[in-house]
Amino acid sequence: MSEKIGTIKVGLQERSYPIIFGQNLLKGLGQQLEGISFPRKIAVITNPTVFGFYGQTVIDSLAESGFQCSVIEIPDGEEFKSLATLESIYDFLIEKNFDRGSGLLALGGGVVGDIAGYAAATFLRGVPYVQIPTTILSQVDSSVGGKTAVNHRLGKNLIGAFYQPKLVLIDIDTLRTLEQREVYAGIAEVVKYGVIRDKIFFRWLEDSSSDLLSLNPDALLHAVKRSCQIKADIVEIDEREGSVRALLNYGHTFGHAIESLCGYGEWRHGEAVACGMVVACRISQNLGFSAEISTNRITALLRKFHLPVDPPDFTLGQYVTAMRRDKKFAKVA
Ligand code: NAD
Ligand code: GLY
């Protein structure tokens, strides 16, 4: 494979944007932002873990290209994807006189990306933002498609907006510093794409699990490229989840229930989705919609990636109550 750097376009008329993926891209961030005429005054939203690894490279690149840049560090963890953290971001932006001519940059995993995106959607009724995802999960899923949100104590992502970034810059070299558990969790969303949209990709995942787990750059680039292309194709058809975008939620309804019931941060999002995918498969199989072989192959592939496939011990009633709070819940007459 020779996919060292590439671009995928998310075509949404005036809200279109490129996803640029490759290796060693952070150093060129300033130039990329110049290329899209991004505002000169920028707040980088990140957390201490990610900033410790990549903050200096990002700041240096922005400074070299003449951007004026401040840093907002939010605490690390799903439990901080909250209204309280969001308020602290607004406080900073207002106190530092950020205006409509400024922009936000999300540097981190899905938690940082979701909250920074929602801050961008709502601050001054909307300012431009860029996603620089640094986990597998955020590179293949959350940074693309414009879903932004914070959690409410009663449910995942209940407060949010659809708001597209101006650019997604994916540097797969950032994945080298991920903890092993985050590698596994991110791959759950990669498996999702194979199941919902691409048999050949699913088969490739079955054959390439050891390359992916060892973070082989060619394997990673292929996984990122195929996942982002599938997501972009779906979002172009259905930006606001009126139809086919619901496919991207495969495994998520049950997964979100696990996350809420266990307390945010206990299960990684990708782990909960992995388990949710198997539960959805079993339900589908019991209803006669899918074959046992599909459940078995999906379960086996998730196990290869060290992902959980058995739900934690809550009663059916607890799961049903949690799922009724899901934002997708609809009463069928
Ligand atoms: P995360 O953002 O919590 O990141 C996981 C951990 O990895 C954190 O501790 C983080 O500090 C650390 N980390 C990030 N990059 C690193 C790096 N390069 N090196 C070392 N450590 C690093 O979790 P996540 O799995 O990236 O994202 C999960 C979130 O994404 C959930 O809140 C979920 O709801 C959301 N999500 C959103 C969408 C969407 O479409 N908006 C889609 C899927 C998931
Ligand atoms: N992760 C689900 C979506 O973006 O629609």
Short mmCIF file of C-alpha atoms and ligand atoms in Angstrom, two decimals:
data_model
loop_
_atom_site.label_atom_id
_atom_site.label_comp_id
_atom_site.label_asym_id
_atom_site.label_seq_id
_atom_site.Cartn_x
_atom_site.Cartn_y
_atom_site.Cartn_z
CA MET A 1 0.00 0.00 0.00
CA SER A 2 1.25 3.49 -0.76
CA GLU A 3 -1.27 5.65 1.09
CA LYS A 4 1.29 7.86 2.90
CA ILE A 5 -0.79 11.02 2.65
CA GLY A 6 -4.18 11.63 1.23
CA THR A 7 -7.28 13.75 1.31
CA ILE A 8 -10.94 12.85 1.44
CA LYS A 9 -13.54 15.51 0.83
CA VAL A 10 -16.71 15.69 2.86
CA GLY A 11 -19.02 17.30 0.33
CA LEU A 12 -21.73 19.34 2.02
CA GLN A 13 -22.05 22.40 -0.24
CA GLU A 14 -20.90 25.48 1.68
CA ARG A 15 -20.09 23.30 4.70
CA SER A 16 -17.68 21.05 2.75
CA TYR A 17 -14.22 20.35 4.17
CA PRO A 18 -11.18 18.15 3.64
CA ILE A 19 -9.96 15.31 5.82
CA ILE A 20 -6.18 15.23 5.40
CA PHE A 21 -4.51 12.07 6.68
CA GLY A 22 -0.93 10.86 6.76
CA GLN A 23 2.25 10.80 8.83
CA ASN A 24 4.26 13.65 10.33
CA LEU A 25 1.53 16.20 9.60
CA LEU A 26 1.42 18.16 12.85
CA LYS A 27 4.49 20.17 11.90
CA GLY A 28 2.67 21.49 8.85
CA LEU A 29 -0.49 22.48 10.74
CA GLY A 30 0.12 26.24 10.45
CA GLN A 31 0.49 25.97 6.68
CA GLN A 32 -2.67 23.90 6.39
CA LEU A 33 -4.61 26.53 8.34
CA GLU A 34 -3.22 29.28 6.14
CA GLY A 35 -4.42 27.25 3.16
CA ILE A 36 -8.03 27.42 4.37
CA SER A 37 -7.76 31.08 5.51
CA PHE A 38 -8.47 30.12 9.13
CA PRO A 39 -8.82 33.00 11.62
CA ARG A 40 -5.50 34.32 12.94
CA LYS A 41 -6.61 34.25 16.59
CA ILE A 42 -6.94 30.67 17.81
CA ALA A 43 -7.76 28.87 21.06
CA VAL A 44 -6.38 25.33 21.16
CA ILE A 45 -8.67 23.14 23.28
CA THR A 46 -6.88 20.08 24.59
CA ASN A 47 -6.13 18.13 27.77
CA PRO A 48 -2.89 17.81 29.76
CA THR A 49 -2.12 14.30 28.45
CA VAL A 50 -2.32 15.21 24.78
CA PHE A 51 -0.81 18.65 25.23
CA GLY A 52 2.16 17.04 26.97
CA PHE A 53 2.88 14.91 23.90
CA TYR A 54 1.99 17.22 21.02
CA GLY A 55 1.31 20.70 22.38
CA GLN A 56 4.71 22.16 21.65
CA THR A 57 4.76 20.91 18.04
CA VAL A 58 1.33 22.44 17.45
CA ILE A 59 2.18 25.76 19.11
CA ASP A 60 5.47 26.03 17.20
CA SER A 61 3.81 25.31 13.88
CA LEU A 62 1.07 27.88 14.52
CA ALA A 63 3.61 30.50 15.65
CA GLU A 64 5.79 29.89 12.57
CA SER A 65 2.81 30.69 10.36
CA GLY A 66 2.00 33.82 12.40
CA PHE A 67 -1.09 32.63 14.27
CA GLN A 68 -1.84 34.12 17.69
CA CYS A 69 -2.61 31.18 19.89
CA SER A 70 -3.92 30.50 23.43
CA VAL A 71 -4.34 27.11 25.08
CA ILE A 72 -7.37 25.89 27.03
CA GLU A 73 -6.63 22.68 28.91
CA ILE A 74 -9.65 20.75 30.12
CA PRO A 75 -9.35 17.78 32.51
CA ASP A 76 -8.81 14.38 30.92
CA GLY A 77 -11.77 11.99 30.96
CA GLU A 78 -15.27 11.27 29.69
CA GLU A 79 -16.70 12.51 32.99
CA PHE A 80 -15.45 16.00 32.05
CA LYS A 81 -17.40 16.10 28.77
CA SER A 82 -19.88 18.15 30.75
CA LEU A 83 -21.72 21.45 30.94
CA ALA A 84 -19.37 22.54 33.74
CA THR A 85 -16.30 22.08 31.50
CA LEU A 86 -18.08 23.79 28.63
CA GLU A 87 -18.77 26.78 30.85
CA SER A 88 -15.09 27.02 31.75
CA ILE A 89 -14.28 27.17 28.02
CA TYR A 90 -16.80 29.98 27.49
CA ASP A 91 -15.33 31.82 30.51
CA PHE A 92 -11.85 31.71 28.99
CA LEU A 93 -13.00 32.83 25.55
CA ILE A 94 -15.01 35.75 26.92
CA GLU A 95 -12.32 36.88 29.38
CA LYS A 96 -9.68 36.81 26.59
CA ASN A 97 -11.92 38.77 24.21
CA PHE A 98 -12.34 36.07 21.59
CA ASP A 99 -14.73 37.35 18.94
CA ARG A 100 -16.37 36.11 15.75
CA GLY A 101 -13.12 36.61 13.89
CA SER A 102 -11.40 33.92 15.95
CA GLY A 103 -11.34 30.13 15.69
CA LEU A 104 -11.04 27.00 17.84
CA LEU A 105 -8.82 24.00 17.38
CA ALA A 106 -9.58 20.63 19.00
CA LEU A 107 -6.40 18.71 19.81
CA GLY A 108 -7.19 15.34 21.38
CA GLY A 109 -9.51 12.36 21.35
CA GLY A 110 -13.27 12.27 20.98
CA VAL A 111 -13.92 13.93 24.33
CA VAL A 112 -11.93 17.03 23.43
CA GLY A 113 -13.30 16.98 19.87
CA ASP A 114 -16.94 16.74 20.93
CA ILE A 115 -16.77 19.47 23.57
CA ALA A 116 -14.60 21.82 21.47
CA GLY A 117 -16.96 21.32 18.53
CA TYR A 118 -19.97 22.16 20.68
CA ALA A 119 -18.19 25.21 22.10
CA ALA A 120 -17.49 26.32 18.50
CA ALA A 121 -21.13 25.71 17.51
CA THR A 122 -22.51 27.81 20.34
CA PHE A 123 -19.95 30.50 21.23
CA LEU A 124 -21.19 33.78 19.70
CA ARG A 125 -23.69 31.62 17.72
CA GLY A 126 -20.84 29.84 15.97
CA VAL A 127 -17.13 30.27 15.22
CA PRO A 128 -15.02 28.12 12.87
CA TYR A 129 -13.10 25.15 14.23
CA VAL A 130 -10.65 22.47 13.15
CA GLN A 131 -10.36 18.89 14.40
CA ILE A 132 -6.95 17.36 15.11
CA PRO A 133 -7.93 13.91 16.40
CA THR A 134 -5.27 11.95 18.28
CA THR A 135 -6.95 8.62 19.11
CA ILE A 136 -7.92 5.87 16.68
CA LEU A 137 -11.55 6.37 17.64
CA SER A 138 -11.49 10.08 16.96
CA GLN A 139 -9.51 9.67 13.72
CA VAL A 140 -11.93 7.17 12.23
CA ASP A 141 -15.17 8.51 13.62
CA SER A 142 -15.80 11.40 16.00
CA SER A 143 -13.77 14.10 14.21
CA VAL A 144 -15.73 13.60 10.97
CA GLY A 145 -19.37 14.44 10.38
CA GLY A 146 -20.04 17.37 12.68
CA LYS A 147 -21.74 15.71 15.64
CA THR A 148 -20.75 17.75 18.69
CA ALA A 149 -22.02 17.32 22.23
CA VAL A 150 -21.59 17.16 25.96
CA ASN A 151 -23.08 14.55 28.29
CA HIS A 152 -25.84 15.11 30.81
CA ARG A 153 -25.77 13.11 34.04
CA LEU A 154 -28.93 11.34 32.80
CA GLY A 155 -27.58 10.38 29.38
CA LYS A 156 -24.78 10.47 26.79
CA ASN A 157 -24.45 13.38 24.36
CA LEU A 158 -27.90 14.73 25.26
CA ILE A 159 -26.86 18.36 24.71
CA GLY A 160 -25.32 18.97 21.31
CA ALA A 161 -25.47 20.26 17.76
CA PHE A 162 -24.57 19.33 14.20
CA TYR A 163 -21.72 21.66 13.34
CA GLN A 164 -19.10 20.82 10.73
CA PRO A 165 -15.38 21.63 11.14
CA LYS A 166 -13.41 23.53 8.49
CA LEU A 167 -10.70 20.85 8.34
CA VAL A 168 -9.84 17.49 9.90
CA LEU A 169 -6.09 16.84 10.14
CA ILE A 170 -5.23 13.23 10.97
CA ASP A 171 -1.62 12.47 11.84
CA ILE A 172 -1.39 8.74 12.51
CA ASP A 173 2.01 9.19 14.17
CA THR A 174 0.16 10.56 17.22
CA LEU A 175 -1.26 7.06 17.81
CA ARG A 176 2.12 5.73 18.92
CA THR A 177 1.68 7.22 22.40
CA LEU A 178 -1.77 5.74 23.01
CA GLU A 179 -2.29 3.35 25.89
CA GLN A 180 -3.01 -0.18 24.72
CA ARG A 181 -6.59 -0.08 25.99
CA GLU A 182 -7.29 3.01 23.84
CA VAL A 183 -5.93 1.22 20.77
CA TYR A 184 -8.36 -1.64 21.29
CA ALA A 185 -11.28 0.70 22.02
CA GLY A 186 -10.69 2.74 18.86
CA ILE A 187 -10.61 -0.35 16.66
CA ALA A 188 -14.20 -1.12 17.72
CA GLU A 189 -15.43 1.76 15.54
CA VAL A 190 -13.27 0.52 12.65
CA VAL A 191 -14.93 -2.89 12.89
CA LYS A 192 -18.30 -1.10 12.84
CA TYR A 193 -17.61 0.22 9.32
CA GLY A 194 -16.81 -3.23 8.03
CA VAL A 195 -20.08 -4.58 9.43
CA ILE A 196 -22.38 -1.80 8.27
CA ARG A 197 -20.92 -1.07 4.83
CA ASP A 198 -18.00 -3.07 3.48
CA LYS A 199 -17.58 -6.86 3.43
CA ILE A 200 -14.13 -6.62 1.86
CA PHE A 201 -12.95 -4.27 4.58
CA PHE A 202 -14.36 -6.63 7.22
CA ARG A 203 -12.42 -9.51 5.67
CA TRP A 204 -9.28 -7.33 5.55
CA LEU A 205 -9.70 -6.64 9.28
CA GLU A 206 -9.97 -10.37 9.96
CA ASP A 207 -6.72 -10.89 8.07
CA SER A 208 -4.83 -7.81 9.34
CA SER A 209 -5.55 -7.78 13.06
CA SER A 210 -1.91 -8.27 14.06
CA ASP A 211 -0.71 -5.44 11.76
CA LEU A 212 -3.32 -3.12 13.14
CA LEU A 213 -2.60 -4.04 16.74
CA SER A 214 1.11 -3.41 16.23
CA LEU A 215 0.22 0.02 14.75
CA ASN A 216 1.83 -0.78 11.40
CA PRO A 217 1.58 2.57 9.53
CA ASP A 218 0.32 1.05 6.28
CA ALA A 219 -2.39 -0.85 8.10
CA LEU A 220 -3.36 2.22 10.11
CA LEU A 221 -3.50 4.43 7.04
CA HIS A 222 -5.70 1.92 5.25
CA ALA A 223 -8.02 1.61 8.26
CA VAL A 224 -8.27 5.39 8.69
CA LYS A 225 -8.76 6.02 4.98
CA ARG A 226 -11.48 3.39 4.49
CA SER A 227 -13.30 4.34 7.70
CA CYS A 228 -13.29 8.07 6.92
CA GLN A 229 -14.40 7.44 3.33
CA ILE A 230 -17.36 5.34 4.50
CA LYS A 231 -18.29 7.96 7.08
CA ALA A 232 -17.96 10.83 4.59
CA ASP A 233 -20.12 8.97 2.05
CA ILE A 234 -22.86 8.46 4.62
CA VAL A 235 -22.73 12.01 6.01
CA GLU A 236 -22.93 13.45 2.48
CA ILE A 237 -26.20 11.58 1.93
CA ASP A 238 -27.68 12.28 5.37
CA GLU A 239 -25.94 15.00 7.37
CA ARG A 240 -28.51 15.26 10.15
CA GLU A 241 -29.46 11.62 10.66
CA GLY A 242 -32.81 11.53 8.97
CA SER A 243 -32.09 8.17 7.35
CA VAL A 244 -28.93 6.25 6.48
CA ARG A 245 -26.68 7.97 9.06
CA ALA A 246 -28.47 5.88 11.69
CA LEU A 247 -26.28 2.99 10.46
CA LEU A 248 -23.32 4.71 12.14
CA ASN A 249 -25.09 4.20 15.45
CA TYR A 250 -24.79 0.43 15.17
CA GLY A 251 -24.11 -0.86 18.68
CA HIS A 252 -24.36 2.61 20.19
CA THR A 253 -27.80 2.50 21.83
CA PHE A 254 -26.83 -0.40 24.07
CA GLY A 255 -23.27 0.97 24.29
CA HIS A 256 -24.47 4.33 25.58
CA ALA A 257 -26.62 2.52 28.16
CA ILE A 258 -23.51 0.69 29.42
CA GLU A 259 -21.60 3.96 29.67
CA SER A 260 -24.43 5.70 31.57
CA LEU A 261 -25.14 2.78 33.90
CA CYS A 262 -21.49 2.17 34.78
CA GLY A 263 -20.69 5.86 35.25
CA TYR A 264 -18.88 7.83 32.56
CA GLY A 265 -15.25 6.85 32.14
CA GLU A 266 -15.58 3.34 33.58
CA TRP A 267 -15.95 1.69 30.17
CA ARG A 268 -14.17 3.24 27.19
CA HIS A 269 -16.67 4.38 24.55
CA GLY A 270 -15.29 1.89 22.01
CA GLU A 271 -15.54 -0.98 24.51
CA ALA A 272 -19.19 -0.18 25.16
CA VAL A 273 -19.85 0.01 21.41
CA ALA A 274 -18.14 -3.37 20.86
CA CYS A 275 -20.40 -4.99 23.39
CA GLY A 276 -23.40 -3.12 21.99
CA MET A 277 -22.66 -4.42 18.49
CA VAL A 278 -22.76 -8.01 19.70
CA VAL A 279 -25.99 -7.42 21.64
CA ALA A 280 -27.59 -5.81 18.55
CA CYS A 281 -26.49 -8.80 16.48
CA ARG A 282 -27.97 -11.27 18.93
CA ILE A 283 -31.28 -9.38 18.98
CA SER A 284 -31.30 -9.27 15.19
CA GLN A 285 -30.55 -12.97 15.01
CA ASN A 286 -33.33 -13.77 17.51
CA LEU A 287 -35.76 -11.75 15.40
CA GLY A 288 -34.72 -13.69 12.31
CA PHE A 289 -33.05 -10.76 10.52
CA SER A 290 -29.45 -11.94 10.59
CA ALA A 291 -27.66 -15.26 10.57
CA GLU A 292 -25.78 -16.91 13.43
CA ILE A 293 -22.60 -16.93 11.34
CA SER A 294 -22.65 -13.10 11.27
CA THR A 295 -22.91 -12.88 15.06
CA ASN A 296 -20.10 -15.39 15.38
CA ARG A 297 -17.76 -13.62 12.93
CA ILE A 298 -18.34 -10.19 14.48
CA THR A 299 -17.86 -11.55 18.00
CA ALA A 300 -14.67 -13.39 16.98
CA LEU A 301 -13.22 -10.30 15.31
CA LEU A 302 -13.93 -8.10 18.33
CA ARG A 303 -12.33 -10.71 20.59
CA LYS A 304 -9.22 -10.67 18.35
CA PHE A 305 -8.97 -6.97 19.16
CA HIS A 306 -9.30 -7.70 22.90
CA LEU A 307 -12.70 -6.03 23.09
CA PRO A 308 -15.47 -6.99 25.53
CA VAL A 309 -18.45 -8.82 24.06
CA ASP A 310 -20.48 -9.57 27.21
CA PRO A 311 -22.54 -6.82 28.86
CA PRO A 312 -21.98 -5.82 32.48
CA ASP A 313 -24.42 -7.13 35.03
CA PHE A 314 -27.47 -4.88 35.13
CA THR A 315 -31.11 -5.93 35.00
CA LEU A 316 -33.10 -5.77 31.79
CA GLY A 317 -35.20 -3.04 33.43
CA GLN A 318 -32.09 -0.91 34.07
CA TYR A 319 -30.96 -1.31 30.46
CA VAL A 320 -34.41 -0.45 29.11
CA THR A 321 -34.66 2.65 31.32
CA ALA A 322 -31.23 3.82 30.18
CA MET A 323 -32.04 3.20 26.51
CA ARG A 324 -35.34 5.10 26.76
CA ARG A 325 -33.24 8.17 27.61
CA ASP A 326 -31.21 7.77 24.44
CA LYS A 327 -31.69 10.79 22.20
CA LYS A 328 -32.71 8.49 19.35
CA PHE A 329 -35.62 7.06 21.37
CA ALA A 330 -38.90 7.16 19.47
CA LYS A 331 -42.26 5.79 20.58
CA VAL A 332 -43.85 3.60 17.95
CA ALA A 333 -47.64 3.92 18.02
P1 NAD B 1 -10.84 10.21 24.83
O1 NAD B 1 -10.99 11.47 24.11
O2 NAD B 1 -11.25 10.15 26.26
O3 NAD B 1 -9.34 9.72 24.68
C1 NAD B 1 -8.94 8.52 25.32
C2 NAD B 1 -7.70 8.73 26.20
O4 NAD B 1 -6.57 8.83 25.34
C3 NAD B 1 -7.72 10.00 27.02
O5 NAD B 1 -7.15 9.74 28.27
C4 NAD B 1 -6.82 10.94 26.23
O6 NAD B 1 -6.20 11.93 27.01
C5 NAD B 1 -5.79 9.99 25.68
N1 NAD B 1 -5.15 10.40 24.44
C6 NAD B 1 -5.69 11.03 23.38
N2 NAD B 1 -4.79 11.09 22.38
C7 NAD B 1 -3.66 10.53 22.83
C8 NAD B 1 -2.39 10.28 22.25
N3 NAD B 1 -2.15 10.56 20.98
N4 NAD B 1 -1.45 9.69 23.02
C9 NAD B 1 -1.72 9.33 24.30
N5 NAD B 1 -2.91 9.50 24.89
C10 NAD B 1 -3.87 10.09 24.16
O7 NAD B 1 -11.68 9.03 24.12
P2 NAD B 1 -11.96 8.67 22.59
O8 NAD B 1 -12.12 7.21 22.59
O9 NAD B 1 -10.99 9.31 21.68
O10 NAD B 1 -13.37 9.37 22.31
C11 NAD B 1 -14.53 8.96 22.99
C12 NAD B 1 -15.57 10.05 22.89
O11 NAD B 1 -15.91 10.27 21.52
C13 NAD B 1 -16.85 9.75 23.61
O12 NAD B 1 -17.24 10.85 24.37
C14 NAD B 1 -17.85 9.50 22.50
O13 NAD B 1 -19.16 9.82 22.86
C15 NAD B 1 -17.31 10.41 21.43
N6 NAD B 1 -17.71 10.04 20.07
C16 NAD B 1 -18.23 11.02 19.28
C17 NAD B 1 -18.58 10.75 17.96
C18 NAD B 1 -19.09 11.84 17.08
O14 NAD B 1 -19.53 11.56 15.96
N7 NAD B 1 -19.00 13.08 17.49
C19 NAD B 1 -18.40 9.45 17.45
C20 NAD B 1 -17.86 8.47 18.28
C21 NAD B 1 -17.50 8.79 19.60
N1 GLY B 2 -20.84 8.31 15.38
C1 GLY B 2 -22.15 8.39 14.80
C2 GLY B 2 -22.29 9.48 13.81
O1 GLY B 2 -21.37 10.24 13.58
O2 GLY B 2 -23.33 9.61 13.22
#
